[in-house]
Amino acid sequence: MGSHAKAWLVEDESAREMLDRVLTERPFLLLPPLHRVPLRVGNVVELVGPSSSSKTHILIQAAITCILPKLWKGVSYGGLGHSAMFIDLDCRFDVLRFSELLNHRIMEAANGSSSKVGCHQKDSEAQFERMKPYNEELFALCMKRFLYIRCYDSSEFLATLKTLHYRLQKEREVHGVNVHLLLIDSIGAFHWVDRGSSSFPLECDNRKSWHLQNVSEAVVQEIRRLLLVHPMLVMATKAVVLGNKYSTNELTWNYRKWSAVDNPYSRNITSSDQQLPYREYMPAAWQSFVTHRILVRATDDDLVNGEHQNNSIYLLKWLLPPLNSLDKFTVRDTGVFILS
Amino acid sequence: MARLANLETEYPVLDSTVRNFCASHGIFSAAFAEQNDSSERLKEGIAQVLSIIDDMHQPWLNGMELLEDAKRNKHVFPTGIQGIDLLLGDGIRVGQLTELVGPSSSGKTQVCLRTASNVARNHMVLYLDTGNSFSPQCIAYFLGKTISPSSAQAKNQFLQKVMSNISCHSVFDIFAMFDVLHQLESYLRCQDGRGCCQMRLLIVDSISSLISPVLGSSSTLGRALMTSAGYLLKKLAHQHNLAVLVSFARVSSVLVWLN
């Protein structure tokens, strides 16, 4: 017994060693356009914005960065080499667009390395043809690391989360890669359906009724449990309706009236200094689970990019942690391109 | 999620031992069960419970499988209208829900009829009409414009064939639409893979007249119905390889959000 007690007191590693280990195993991620705040596993990032504000695009960009390898056959791709899981609650994912983006990233990295050697135009084309089978092999390798599932209602979503632990264990055994990224698009998808399903009293008291708050709590609990065993970065999108900035007073007044009568779950807006430009509708369980929050929206400006392409410009603002800067970015074939 | 006691008849491994074990962990329905080193029987029981839950959600796919499915099944159907085809990138895509939004009398029904006539040449079309706007004469006219001049009898035969591919139902409220769509789902589940002429297009013209009566300003049931309708259409589109086209009349100051 005494030797066991002593074993508790012997140190495993010094603080410096621990820091070294953690920083190599769980590096900070700087994913454009979310590059202002470094993200780590265990963070829960929420991307908030109205429809068509490139939220899903940012998720896809993060997934591609995750599934690309760091170094492959001599070419540096700058990725993480881990798997990414995409839970599609909106059911609007376009796999052809995803594969296009992945291909463009692969070619860009391959061309980037070849241009360093200093080839001429003809040489680079020949090299491109030579690289093609390698690119296809890499493409297949990366696509196999991208895991996708669709959920058509909350019960399917919960069933997915509950069996995710065993799925991840299987993935680890079969492919030997860990899942680093969990993407959810979008988290508020079943909000109205769950609110509308009234809680019928069941015979047995042990079962919880199907209620918006219970569903949300169950989702948060499952993800928390999952993060304990499989550390991942969680990114979720949420569609909101932005209030007109000239009528924010009216918006907050309506919100207060609405929150007093109808919805006891929303956060009390008067308690915080920061006035949110949108109406928060997720229950408090989810709101307190989120560690980082970003607001994106499209502006009316276009970036003229050649005669045929007109890319819209998007604005990005960090709400949690609150930063004063506004980032502008646009979406191109190779992905997100920061403007300022 | 069913109670474990009720599942015993289907899965005899979930006998009272397993149920007691689960009850000791506070599990009364088919939910996540912690694994620890217990007997083989318990492990079997837990594995069974997990596979039951696994059946409750869609299968996981990796990127390559998704891509193969998209290339093999998710084709694009041209609408027959050049401008719209250009905007949509060659036409409406199987597996996706395409929405036409516009004020009244902006040509939405015309686009729907034109698309139906185009797709019906080779595939079956289901047209859900909410405002008695389906016009067989229009379809015959669109078809007549595109076929090469031949004998009247051949033209007639062609028209007959294409018209018989279009099946038109009138629905006047959202519950009738749900009814038709559920019937369609069971029909397609038996049909999938069989036969040469398969259903590939579903048109709802217009879905706004079904949704606006149930949608009040603060009604949760109305929005829940609207969201569920959207998901049912997306599920039909993806699982049974249909292109879904819905038209939506936008009333001036009210912007209704269909997911």
Coordinates of C-alpha atoms in Angstrom, one line a residue:
Chain A
M1 CA 0.0 0.0 0.0
G2 CA 2.8 2.3 0.8
S3 CA 4.5 1.8 -2.5
H4 CA 1.3 2.5 -4.3
A5 CA 0.9 5.8 -2.4
K6 CA 4.5 6.8 -3.2
A7 CA 3.9 6.0 -6.9
W8 CA 1.3 8.8 -6.9
L9 CA 3.9 11.3 -5.9
V10 CA 6.6 10.6 -8.5
E11 CA 6.4 13.1 -11.3
D12 CA 5.7 12.0 -14.9
E13 CA 7.2 14.9 -16.7
S14 CA 8.2 18.5 -16.1
A15 CA 6.0 21.4 -17.2
R16 CA 8.3 22.1 -20.1
E17 CA 8.2 18.6 -21.3
M18 CA 4.4 18.6 -21.0
L19 CA 4.2 21.9 -23.0
D20 CA 6.4 20.4 -25.7
R21 CA 4.3 17.3 -25.9
V22 CA 0.9 19.1 -26.0
L23 CA 2.0 21.6 -28.6
T24 CA 3.2 18.8 -30.9
E25 CA 0.2 16.5 -30.4
R26 CA -2.4 19.2 -30.3
P27 CA -1.2 22.1 -32.3
F28 CA -2.9 25.5 -32.6
L29 CA -4.8 25.9 -35.8
L30 CA -4.9 29.0 -37.8
L31 CA -7.6 28.5 -40.4
P32 CA -8.3 31.4 -42.7
P33 CA -10.5 33.4 -42.4
L34 CA -10.5 32.5 -38.6
H35 CA -6.8 33.2 -38.3
R36 CA -7.1 35.9 -35.7
V37 CA -7.6 33.5 -32.8
P38 CA -5.7 30.2 -32.7
L39 CA -8.0 27.2 -32.2
R40 CA -7.3 24.0 -30.4
V41 CA -9.0 20.7 -29.8
G42 CA -11.7 21.0 -27.3
N43 CA -12.8 24.4 -28.6
V44 CA -16.4 24.7 -29.8
V45 CA -16.6 27.3 -32.5
E46 CA -20.0 28.7 -33.7
L47 CA -20.3 30.5 -37.0
V48 CA -23.3 32.7 -37.0
G49 CA -24.8 34.4 -40.0
P50 CA -27.8 34.8 -42.3
S51 CA -28.4 32.5 -45.3
S52 CA -25.7 32.5 -48.0
S53 CA -23.0 34.1 -46.0
S54 CA -20.3 31.4 -46.8
K55 CA -20.6 29.7 -43.4
T56 CA -20.6 26.2 -44.9
H57 CA -17.8 27.3 -47.1
I58 CA -15.6 28.1 -44.1
L59 CA -16.4 24.6 -42.7
I60 CA -15.4 23.0 -45.9
Q61 CA -12.2 24.9 -46.0
A62 CA -11.4 23.7 -42.5
A63 CA -12.2 20.1 -43.5
I64 CA -9.9 20.3 -46.5
T65 CA -7.1 21.7 -44.4
C66 CA -7.6 18.9 -42.0
I67 CA -7.6 16.0 -44.5
L68 CA -4.7 17.1 -46.6
P69 CA -1.3 15.7 -45.4
K70 CA 1.5 17.9 -44.2
L71 CA 4.0 16.4 -46.5
W72 CA 3.4 13.9 -49.3
K73 CA 5.9 12.6 -51.8
G74 CA 8.1 15.6 -51.3
V75 CA 5.4 18.2 -51.7
S76 CA 4.3 20.2 -48.8
Y77 CA 0.5 20.6 -48.5
G78 CA 0.3 22.3 -45.2
G79 CA -2.5 20.1 -43.9
L80 CA -3.0 18.1 -40.7
G81 CA -3.3 14.6 -42.2
H82 CA -6.3 13.7 -39.9
S83 CA -9.9 12.8 -40.6
A84 CA -12.8 15.2 -40.5
M85 CA -16.4 14.3 -39.8
F86 CA -19.2 16.3 -41.3
I87 CA -22.7 16.0 -39.8
D88 CA -25.1 17.6 -42.4
L89 CA -28.3 18.7 -40.7
D90 CA -29.1 21.2 -43.4
C91 CA -28.8 18.4 -46.1
R92 CA -27.4 20.9 -48.6
F93 CA -23.9 19.7 -49.0
D94 CA -22.5 19.7 -52.5
V95 CA -19.8 17.1 -52.9
L96 CA -18.9 18.1 -56.4
R97 CA -18.0 21.6 -55.1
F98 CA -16.0 20.0 -52.3
S99 CA -14.0 17.8 -54.6
E100 CA -13.3 20.8 -56.9
L101 CA -11.9 22.8 -54.0
L102 CA -9.8 19.9 -52.9
N103 CA -8.4 19.4 -56.4
H104 CA -7.6 23.1 -56.7
R105 CA -5.7 23.0 -53.3
I106 CA -3.8 19.9 -54.4
M107 CA -2.8 21.5 -57.7
E108 CA -2.0 24.8 -56.1
A109 CA 0.4 23.1 -53.7
A110 CA 1.9 21.0 -56.4
N111 CA 2.4 24.0 -58.8
G112 CA 3.7 26.0 -55.9
S113 CA 6.5 23.6 -55.3
S114 CA 7.3 23.1 -59.0
S115 CA 7.5 26.9 -59.5
K116 CA 10.1 27.1 -56.8
V117 CA 12.4 25.0 -59.0
G118 CA 12.1 27.5 -61.7
C119 CA 10.5 25.7 -64.7
H120 CA 9.4 27.1 -67.9
Q121 CA 5.8 27.0 -69.1
K122 CA 6.2 23.8 -71.2
D123 CA 8.1 22.1 -68.4
S124 CA 5.4 22.9 -65.9
E125 CA 2.7 21.5 -68.1
A126 CA 4.7 18.3 -68.6
Q127 CA 5.2 18.2 -64.9
F128 CA 1.5 18.7 -64.4
E129 CA 0.8 15.7 -66.6
R130 CA 3.4 13.6 -64.7
M131 CA 2.0 14.7 -61.4
K132 CA -1.6 13.7 -62.4
P133 CA -1.6 10.1 -61.2
Y134 CA 0.0 11.2 -57.9
N135 CA -2.6 13.9 -57.6
E136 CA -5.3 11.4 -58.2
E137 CA -3.9 9.1 -55.6
L138 CA -3.7 11.9 -53.1
F139 CA -7.2 13.0 -53.9
A140 CA -8.6 9.5 -53.2
L141 CA -6.6 9.3 -50.0
C142 CA -7.9 12.6 -48.8
M143 CA -11.5 12.0 -49.8
K144 CA -11.5 8.7 -47.9
R145 CA -10.6 10.7 -44.8
F146 CA -13.7 12.9 -45.1
L147 CA -16.6 11.2 -43.3
Y148 CA -20.1 12.5 -44.0
I149 CA -23.6 11.8 -42.7
R150 CA -27.0 13.4 -43.1
C151 CA -29.6 13.7 -40.5
Y152 CA -33.2 14.4 -41.3
D153 CA -34.4 15.0 -37.8
S154 CA -33.3 15.3 -34.2
S155 CA -33.6 11.6 -33.3
E156 CA -31.3 10.7 -36.2
F157 CA -28.9 13.4 -35.0
L158 CA -28.9 12.0 -31.4
A159 CA -28.5 8.4 -32.6
T160 CA -25.5 9.5 -34.7
L161 CA -23.9 11.2 -31.7
K162 CA -24.5 8.3 -29.4
T163 CA -22.9 5.8 -31.7
L164 CA -20.1 8.1 -32.7
H165 CA -17.7 6.9 -30.1
Y166 CA -17.7 3.3 -31.5
R167 CA -17.5 4.7 -35.0
L168 CA -14.4 6.7 -34.1
Q169 CA -12.8 3.7 -32.4
K170 CA -13.4 1.6 -35.6
E171 CA -11.9 4.4 -37.7
R172 CA -8.8 4.5 -35.6
E173 CA -8.4 0.7 -35.9
V174 CA -9.0 0.6 -39.7
H175 CA -7.2 3.7 -40.9
G176 CA -4.9 4.5 -38.1
V177 CA -5.8 8.1 -38.3
N178 CA -7.6 10.1 -35.7
V179 CA -10.5 12.4 -36.2
H180 CA -9.5 15.9 -35.5
L181 CA -12.5 17.9 -36.7
L182 CA -16.2 17.6 -36.1
L183 CA -18.3 19.9 -38.3
I184 CA -22.0 20.4 -37.8
D185 CA -24.1 22.2 -40.4
S186 CA -26.3 23.8 -39.0
I187 CA -27.0 23.4 -35.4
G188 CA -30.3 25.2 -35.3
A189 CA -31.8 23.2 -38.2
F190 CA -34.4 21.3 -36.2
H191 CA -35.3 24.1 -33.8
W192 CA -38.8 24.7 -35.0
V193 CA -39.6 21.0 -35.4
D194 CA -38.5 20.3 -31.9
R195 CA -40.3 23.3 -30.5
G196 CA -43.5 22.2 -32.3
S197 CA -43.4 18.7 -31.1
S198 CA -45.4 18.9 -27.9
S199 CA -44.3 16.8 -25.0
F200 CA -46.9 14.1 -24.6
P201 CA -46.8 12.7 -21.1
L202 CA -45.4 9.1 -21.2
E203 CA -46.5 6.4 -18.8
C204 CA -43.1 5.9 -17.3
D205 CA -41.6 8.8 -15.3
N206 CA -38.1 7.7 -16.1
R207 CA -38.1 8.9 -19.6
K208 CA -37.5 12.5 -20.5
S209 CA -40.1 14.1 -22.7
W210 CA -39.1 15.3 -26.2
H211 CA -38.6 18.9 -25.7
L212 CA -36.4 21.5 -27.3
Q213 CA -34.4 22.1 -24.2
N214 CA -34.0 18.3 -23.5
V215 CA -32.8 17.6 -27.0
S216 CA -30.3 20.4 -26.8
E217 CA -29.0 19.3 -23.4
A218 CA -28.7 15.7 -24.7
V219 CA -26.7 16.9 -27.8
V220 CA -24.4 19.0 -25.6
Q221 CA -23.9 16.1 -23.2
E222 CA -23.1 13.6 -26.0
I223 CA -20.6 16.0 -27.6
R224 CA -18.9 16.7 -24.2
R225 CA -18.6 13.0 -23.5
L226 CA -17.1 12.5 -26.9
L227 CA -14.6 15.3 -26.5
L228 CA -13.3 13.6 -23.3
V229 CA -12.3 10.5 -25.2
H230 CA -11.6 11.8 -28.6
P231 CA -10.3 15.3 -28.5
M232 CA -11.5 17.2 -31.5
L233 CA -12.2 20.7 -32.7
V234 CA -16.0 21.3 -33.0
M235 CA -17.2 23.8 -35.5
A236 CA -20.9 24.5 -36.0
T237 CA -22.8 26.9 -38.2
K238 CA -26.0 28.6 -37.2
A239 CA -28.4 30.4 -39.5
V240 CA -29.8 33.6 -38.0
V241 CA -31.8 36.6 -39.3
L242 CA -29.8 39.8 -38.8
G243 CA -31.9 42.7 -37.6
N244 CA -31.9 46.0 -39.4
K245 CA -29.3 48.2 -37.7
Y246 CA -31.7 51.1 -37.8
S247 CA -34.3 49.3 -36.0
T248 CA -32.3 47.6 -33.3
N249 CA -34.3 49.4 -30.6
E250 CA -37.5 47.9 -32.0
L251 CA -35.8 44.5 -32.3
T252 CA -34.6 44.5 -28.7
W253 CA -38.0 45.6 -27.5
N254 CA -39.8 42.9 -29.4
Y255 CA -37.2 40.5 -28.2
R256 CA -37.7 41.3 -24.6
K257 CA -41.5 41.1 -25.0
W258 CA -41.1 37.8 -26.8
S259 CA -38.6 36.4 -24.3
A260 CA -40.9 37.2 -21.3
V261 CA -43.9 35.6 -22.8
D262 CA -42.8 32.7 -25.0
N263 CA -39.3 31.6 -24.7
P264 CA -37.7 31.1 -21.3
Y265 CA -34.5 29.7 -22.8
S266 CA -32.9 32.7 -24.4
R267 CA -30.2 34.6 -22.7
N268 CA -31.3 37.9 -21.2
I269 CA -29.9 40.5 -23.5
T270 CA -29.9 43.3 -20.9
S271 CA -27.4 41.5 -18.7
S272 CA -24.6 41.7 -21.2
D273 CA -23.0 44.8 -22.4
Q274 CA -22.8 43.7 -26.0
Q275 CA -25.9 44.0 -28.0
L276 CA -26.2 41.1 -30.4
P277 CA -27.2 42.1 -33.9
Y278 CA -29.4 39.0 -34.2
R279 CA -31.9 37.1 -32.2
E280 CA -30.4 34.2 -30.2
Y281 CA -32.7 31.2 -30.4
M282 CA -30.6 28.3 -29.2
P283 CA -31.3 27.1 -25.7
A284 CA -28.9 28.1 -22.9
A285 CA -27.3 24.6 -22.7
W286 CA -25.8 25.1 -26.2
Q287 CA -25.0 28.8 -25.7
S288 CA -22.9 28.1 -22.7
F289 CA -21.2 25.2 -24.5
V290 CA -19.8 27.4 -27.2
T291 CA -16.3 28.8 -26.6
H292 CA -15.8 30.9 -29.7
R293 CA -18.4 32.8 -31.8
I294 CA -18.0 34.4 -35.1
L295 CA -20.5 36.5 -37.2
V296 CA -20.2 36.4 -40.9
R297 CA -22.4 38.1 -43.5
A298 CA -22.3 39.1 -47.1
T299 CA -21.9 42.7 -48.2
D300 CA -23.4 44.2 -51.3
D301 CA -19.9 44.9 -52.7
D302 CA -18.5 42.7 -55.4
L303 CA -14.9 42.1 -56.2
V304 CA -14.4 42.2 -59.9
N305 CA -12.0 39.4 -60.7
G306 CA -11.5 39.2 -64.4
E307 CA -14.3 39.8 -66.9
H308 CA -16.4 36.9 -66.0
Q309 CA -16.0 36.4 -62.3
N310 CA -17.6 38.5 -59.7
N311 CA -17.0 37.3 -56.2
S312 CA -19.0 38.7 -53.3
I313 CA -17.1 40.1 -50.4
Y314 CA -18.0 38.8 -46.9
L315 CA -17.4 40.5 -43.6
L316 CA -16.3 38.6 -40.5
K317 CA -16.5 39.7 -36.9
W318 CA -15.4 37.9 -33.8
L319 CA -18.1 38.0 -31.1
L320 CA -16.4 35.6 -28.6
P321 CA -13.7 36.6 -27.8
P322 CA -14.8 40.0 -28.8
L323 CA -12.4 41.6 -31.2
N324 CA -12.8 45.1 -32.6
S325 CA -11.6 44.3 -36.1
L326 CA -13.7 43.4 -39.1
D327 CA -12.2 41.0 -41.6
K328 CA -13.1 41.1 -45.3
F329 CA -12.7 38.0 -47.4
T330 CA -13.9 36.6 -50.6
V331 CA -14.3 33.0 -51.9
R332 CA -12.3 31.8 -54.9
D333 CA -11.7 28.5 -56.6
T334 CA -8.9 27.6 -54.2
G335 CA -10.9 28.7 -51.2
V336 CA -11.1 31.6 -48.9
F337 CA -9.0 34.6 -49.8
I338 CA -8.5 37.3 -47.2
L339 CA -8.8 40.9 -48.5
S340 CA -7.9 42.9 -45.4
Chain B
M1 CA -36.5 5.0 -29.1
A2 CA -38.1 1.8 -27.9
R3 CA -38.0 0.6 -24.3
L4 CA -35.6 -2.3 -23.8
A5 CA -38.3 -4.6 -22.4
N6 CA -40.3 -4.1 -25.6
L7 CA -37.4 -5.0 -27.8
E8 CA -36.9 -8.4 -26.1
T9 CA -39.3 -10.2 -28.4
E10 CA -37.3 -9.1 -31.4
Y11 CA -33.9 -9.4 -30.0
P12 CA -33.8 -12.3 -27.5
V13 CA -30.3 -11.5 -26.3
L14 CA -31.7 -8.5 -24.4
D15 CA -32.9 -10.7 -21.6
S16 CA -33.4 -9.7 -18.0
T17 CA -29.7 -9.9 -17.2
V18 CA -28.8 -7.3 -19.8
R19 CA -31.8 -5.2 -18.8
N20 CA -30.8 -5.2 -15.1
F21 CA -27.3 -4.2 -16.0
C22 CA -28.6 -1.4 -18.1
A23 CA -31.0 -0.4 -15.4
S24 CA -28.2 -0.2 -13.0
H25 CA -26.6 2.4 -15.3
G26 CA -29.8 4.3 -15.6
I27 CA -30.5 3.1 -19.1
F28 CA -34.2 2.3 -19.8
S29 CA -34.3 2.8 -23.5
A30 CA -32.0 2.1 -26.3
A31 CA -29.4 4.7 -25.5
F32 CA -25.6 4.8 -25.1
A33 CA -24.3 2.1 -22.8
E34 CA -20.8 2.2 -21.2
Q35 CA -18.7 -0.8 -21.8
N36 CA -16.8 -2.3 -19.0
D37 CA -15.4 -5.8 -18.5
S38 CA -18.5 -7.9 -17.9
S39 CA -19.7 -11.2 -19.2
E40 CA -19.9 -12.1 -22.9
R41 CA -23.7 -12.0 -22.7
L42 CA -23.7 -8.5 -21.5
K43 CA -21.3 -7.5 -24.3
E44 CA -23.5 -9.2 -26.8
G45 CA -26.5 -7.3 -25.4
I46 CA -24.7 -4.0 -25.6
A47 CA -23.5 -4.7 -29.1
Q48 CA -27.1 -5.5 -30.0
V49 CA -28.4 -2.3 -28.5
L50 CA -25.7 -0.3 -30.4
S51 CA -26.6 -1.9 -33.7
I52 CA -30.3 -1.0 -33.1
I53 CA -29.3 2.6 -32.6
D54 CA -27.0 2.5 -35.6
D55 CA -30.0 1.6 -37.7
M56 CA -31.8 4.7 -36.5
H57 CA -29.6 7.0 -38.5
Q58 CA -28.4 7.3 -42.1
P59 CA -25.2 5.4 -43.0
W60 CA -21.8 7.1 -42.8
L61 CA -20.2 7.7 -46.1
N62 CA -16.7 8.8 -47.0
G63 CA -15.9 11.4 -49.6
M64 CA -15.1 8.9 -52.4
E65 CA -18.4 7.1 -51.9
L66 CA -20.3 10.4 -51.9
L67 CA -18.5 11.5 -55.1
E68 CA -19.3 8.2 -56.9
D69 CA -22.9 8.4 -55.9
A70 CA -23.1 12.0 -57.2
K71 CA -21.4 11.1 -60.5
R72 CA -23.5 8.0 -61.1
N73 CA -27.0 9.1 -59.9
K74 CA -27.1 12.9 -59.5
H75 CA -27.6 14.0 -63.1
V76 CA -28.7 17.4 -64.3
F77 CA -31.9 18.0 -66.3
P78 CA -32.1 21.0 -68.5
T79 CA -35.2 23.0 -68.1
G80 CA -35.5 23.9 -71.7
I81 CA -35.2 27.6 -71.0
Q82 CA -31.8 28.9 -72.0
G83 CA -31.4 31.7 -69.5
I84 CA -32.4 29.6 -66.5
D85 CA -30.2 26.8 -67.6
L86 CA -27.3 29.2 -67.8
L87 CA -27.9 30.5 -64.3
L88 CA -28.3 27.0 -62.8
G89 CA -25.3 25.6 -64.5
D90 CA -27.0 23.4 -67.1
G91 CA -30.2 22.8 -65.4
I92 CA -31.8 21.5 -62.2
R93 CA -29.9 18.8 -60.4
V94 CA -31.1 15.5 -59.1
G95 CA -30.8 15.3 -55.4
Q96 CA -31.3 19.0 -54.8
L97 CA -34.3 21.1 -54.0
T98 CA -34.6 24.0 -56.5
E99 CA -36.8 26.9 -55.5
L100 CA -38.3 29.5 -57.9
V101 CA -39.2 32.6 -56.1
G102 CA -41.1 35.5 -57.5
P103 CA -44.2 37.7 -57.3
S104 CA -47.4 36.5 -58.9
S105 CA -47.5 36.3 -62.7
S106 CA -43.8 36.2 -63.1
G107 CA -43.7 33.0 -65.1
K108 CA -43.1 30.4 -62.4
T109 CA -45.8 28.1 -63.6
Q110 CA -44.5 28.4 -67.2
V111 CA -41.0 27.3 -66.0
C112 CA -42.5 24.4 -64.2
L113 CA -44.5 23.3 -67.2
R114 CA -41.6 23.7 -69.5
T115 CA -39.3 21.7 -67.3
A116 CA -42.0 19.0 -66.9
S117 CA -42.4 18.7 -70.6
N118 CA -38.6 18.5 -71.1
V119 CA -38.0 15.8 -68.5
A120 CA -41.1 13.8 -69.3
R121 CA -39.6 12.7 -72.7
N122 CA -37.5 10.1 -70.9
H123 CA -38.6 10.0 -67.3
M124 CA -41.7 10.1 -65.2
V125 CA -42.8 13.4 -63.6
L126 CA -45.0 14.0 -60.6
Y127 CA -46.7 17.4 -60.7
L128 CA -48.4 18.6 -57.5
D129 CA -50.7 21.4 -58.4
T130 CA -52.0 23.7 -55.7
G131 CA -53.8 26.3 -57.7
N132 CA -55.3 24.5 -60.7
S133 CA -52.7 25.9 -62.9
F134 CA -51.6 22.7 -64.7
S135 CA -52.3 23.0 -68.3
P136 CA -52.0 20.0 -70.7
Q137 CA -52.4 22.3 -73.6
C138 CA -49.2 24.2 -72.6
I139 CA -47.3 21.0 -72.4
A140 CA -48.5 19.8 -75.8
Y141 CA -47.5 23.2 -77.2
F142 CA -44.0 23.0 -75.8
L143 CA -43.6 19.5 -77.0
G144 CA -45.0 20.4 -80.4
K145 CA -42.4 23.1 -80.9
T146 CA -39.5 20.8 -80.4
I147 CA -40.3 17.7 -82.4
S148 CA -39.3 17.4 -86.0
P149 CA -42.1 17.5 -88.5
S150 CA -43.4 14.1 -89.2
S151 CA -46.8 12.4 -89.7
A152 CA -49.6 13.4 -87.6
Q153 CA -49.9 9.9 -86.2
A154 CA -46.3 9.8 -85.1
K155 CA -46.7 13.1 -83.5
N156 CA -49.8 11.9 -81.7
Q157 CA -48.1 8.8 -80.5
F158 CA -45.1 10.8 -79.2
L159 CA -47.4 13.2 -77.4
Q160 CA -49.4 10.3 -75.8
K161 CA -46.2 8.7 -74.6
V162 CA -44.8 11.9 -73.0
M163 CA -48.1 13.0 -71.5
S164 CA -48.6 9.6 -69.9
N165 CA -45.3 10.1 -68.1
I166 CA -46.6 13.1 -66.3
S167 CA -48.9 12.4 -63.4
C168 CA -50.7 15.4 -61.9
H169 CA -52.2 15.6 -58.5
S170 CA -54.2 18.5 -56.9
V171 CA -53.3 19.3 -53.4
F172 CA -55.0 22.2 -51.6
D173 CA -53.5 22.0 -48.1
I174 CA -50.2 21.0 -46.5
F175 CA -51.5 17.8 -44.9
A176 CA -52.7 16.5 -48.3
M177 CA -49.2 17.2 -49.6
F178 CA -47.7 15.2 -46.8
D179 CA -50.1 12.4 -47.6
V180 CA -49.1 12.3 -51.3
L181 CA -45.4 12.6 -50.5
H182 CA -45.5 9.7 -48.0
Q183 CA -47.3 7.6 -50.6
L184 CA -44.7 8.6 -53.1
E185 CA -42.0 7.5 -50.7
S186 CA -43.4 4.0 -50.2
Y187 CA -44.0 3.7 -54.0
L188 CA -40.4 4.7 -54.8
R189 CA -39.0 2.4 -52.2
C190 CA -40.5 -0.6 -54.1
Q191 CA -39.7 0.9 -57.5
D192 CA -36.1 1.8 -57.1
G193 CA -33.8 0.1 -59.5
R194 CA -36.6 -1.6 -61.3
G195 CA -37.9 -0.7 -64.7
C196 CA -36.5 1.6 -67.3
C197 CA -38.8 4.6 -66.9
Q198 CA -38.3 5.9 -63.5
M199 CA -39.5 9.0 -61.7
R200 CA -37.0 11.7 -61.8
L201 CA -38.8 15.0 -61.3
L202 CA -41.2 16.3 -58.6
I203 CA -42.8 19.7 -59.0
V204 CA -44.8 21.5 -56.4
D205 CA -46.5 24.6 -57.8
S206 CA -46.8 26.5 -55.7
I207 CA -45.8 25.5 -52.2
S208 CA -46.4 29.0 -50.8
S209 CA -50.2 28.6 -51.0
L210 CA -49.9 25.5 -48.8
I211 CA -47.6 27.0 -46.2
S212 CA -49.0 30.5 -45.8
P213 CA -52.3 29.4 -44.3
V214 CA -50.6 27.5 -41.5
L215 CA -47.9 30.1 -40.8
G216 CA -49.0 32.7 -38.4
S217 CA -46.7 35.4 -36.9
S218 CA -45.8 33.4 -33.8
S219 CA -47.0 30.0 -34.6
T220 CA -44.5 27.3 -33.9
L221 CA -46.6 24.5 -35.5
G222 CA -46.7 26.3 -38.8
R223 CA -43.0 26.7 -39.0
A224 CA -42.5 23.2 -37.8
L225 CA -44.7 22.0 -40.7
M226 CA -42.8 24.1 -43.1
T227 CA -39.5 22.8 -42.0
S228 CA -40.7 19.2 -42.0
A229 CA -42.0 19.6 -45.6
G230 CA -38.6 20.9 -46.6
Y231 CA -36.9 18.0 -45.1
L232 CA -39.2 15.4 -46.6
L233 CA -38.7 16.9 -50.1
K234 CA -34.9 16.9 -49.5
K235 CA -35.0 13.3 -48.3
L236 CA -37.0 12.2 -51.4
A237 CA -34.6 14.1 -53.6
H238 CA -31.5 12.5 -52.2
Q239 CA -32.5 9.0 -51.4
H240 CA -34.6 8.3 -54.5
N241 CA -32.7 10.4 -57.0
L242 CA -35.3 13.0 -57.8
A243 CA -34.9 16.5 -58.9
V244 CA -37.4 18.6 -56.9
L245 CA -38.6 22.0 -58.2
V246 CA -40.9 24.1 -56.0
S247 CA -42.3 27.5 -56.8
F248 CA -42.8 30.1 -54.2
A249 CA -44.9 33.2 -54.6
R250 CA -43.2 36.0 -52.6
V251 CA -45.7 38.3 -51.0
S252 CA -44.3 41.8 -50.8
S253 CA -43.3 42.5 -47.2
V254 CA -43.2 39.1 -45.7
L255 CA -40.1 37.0 -46.3
V256 CA -40.7 33.4 -45.4
W257 CA -37.6 31.3 -44.8
L258 CA -37.8 27.8 -46.2
N259 CA -34.8 25.9 -45.1

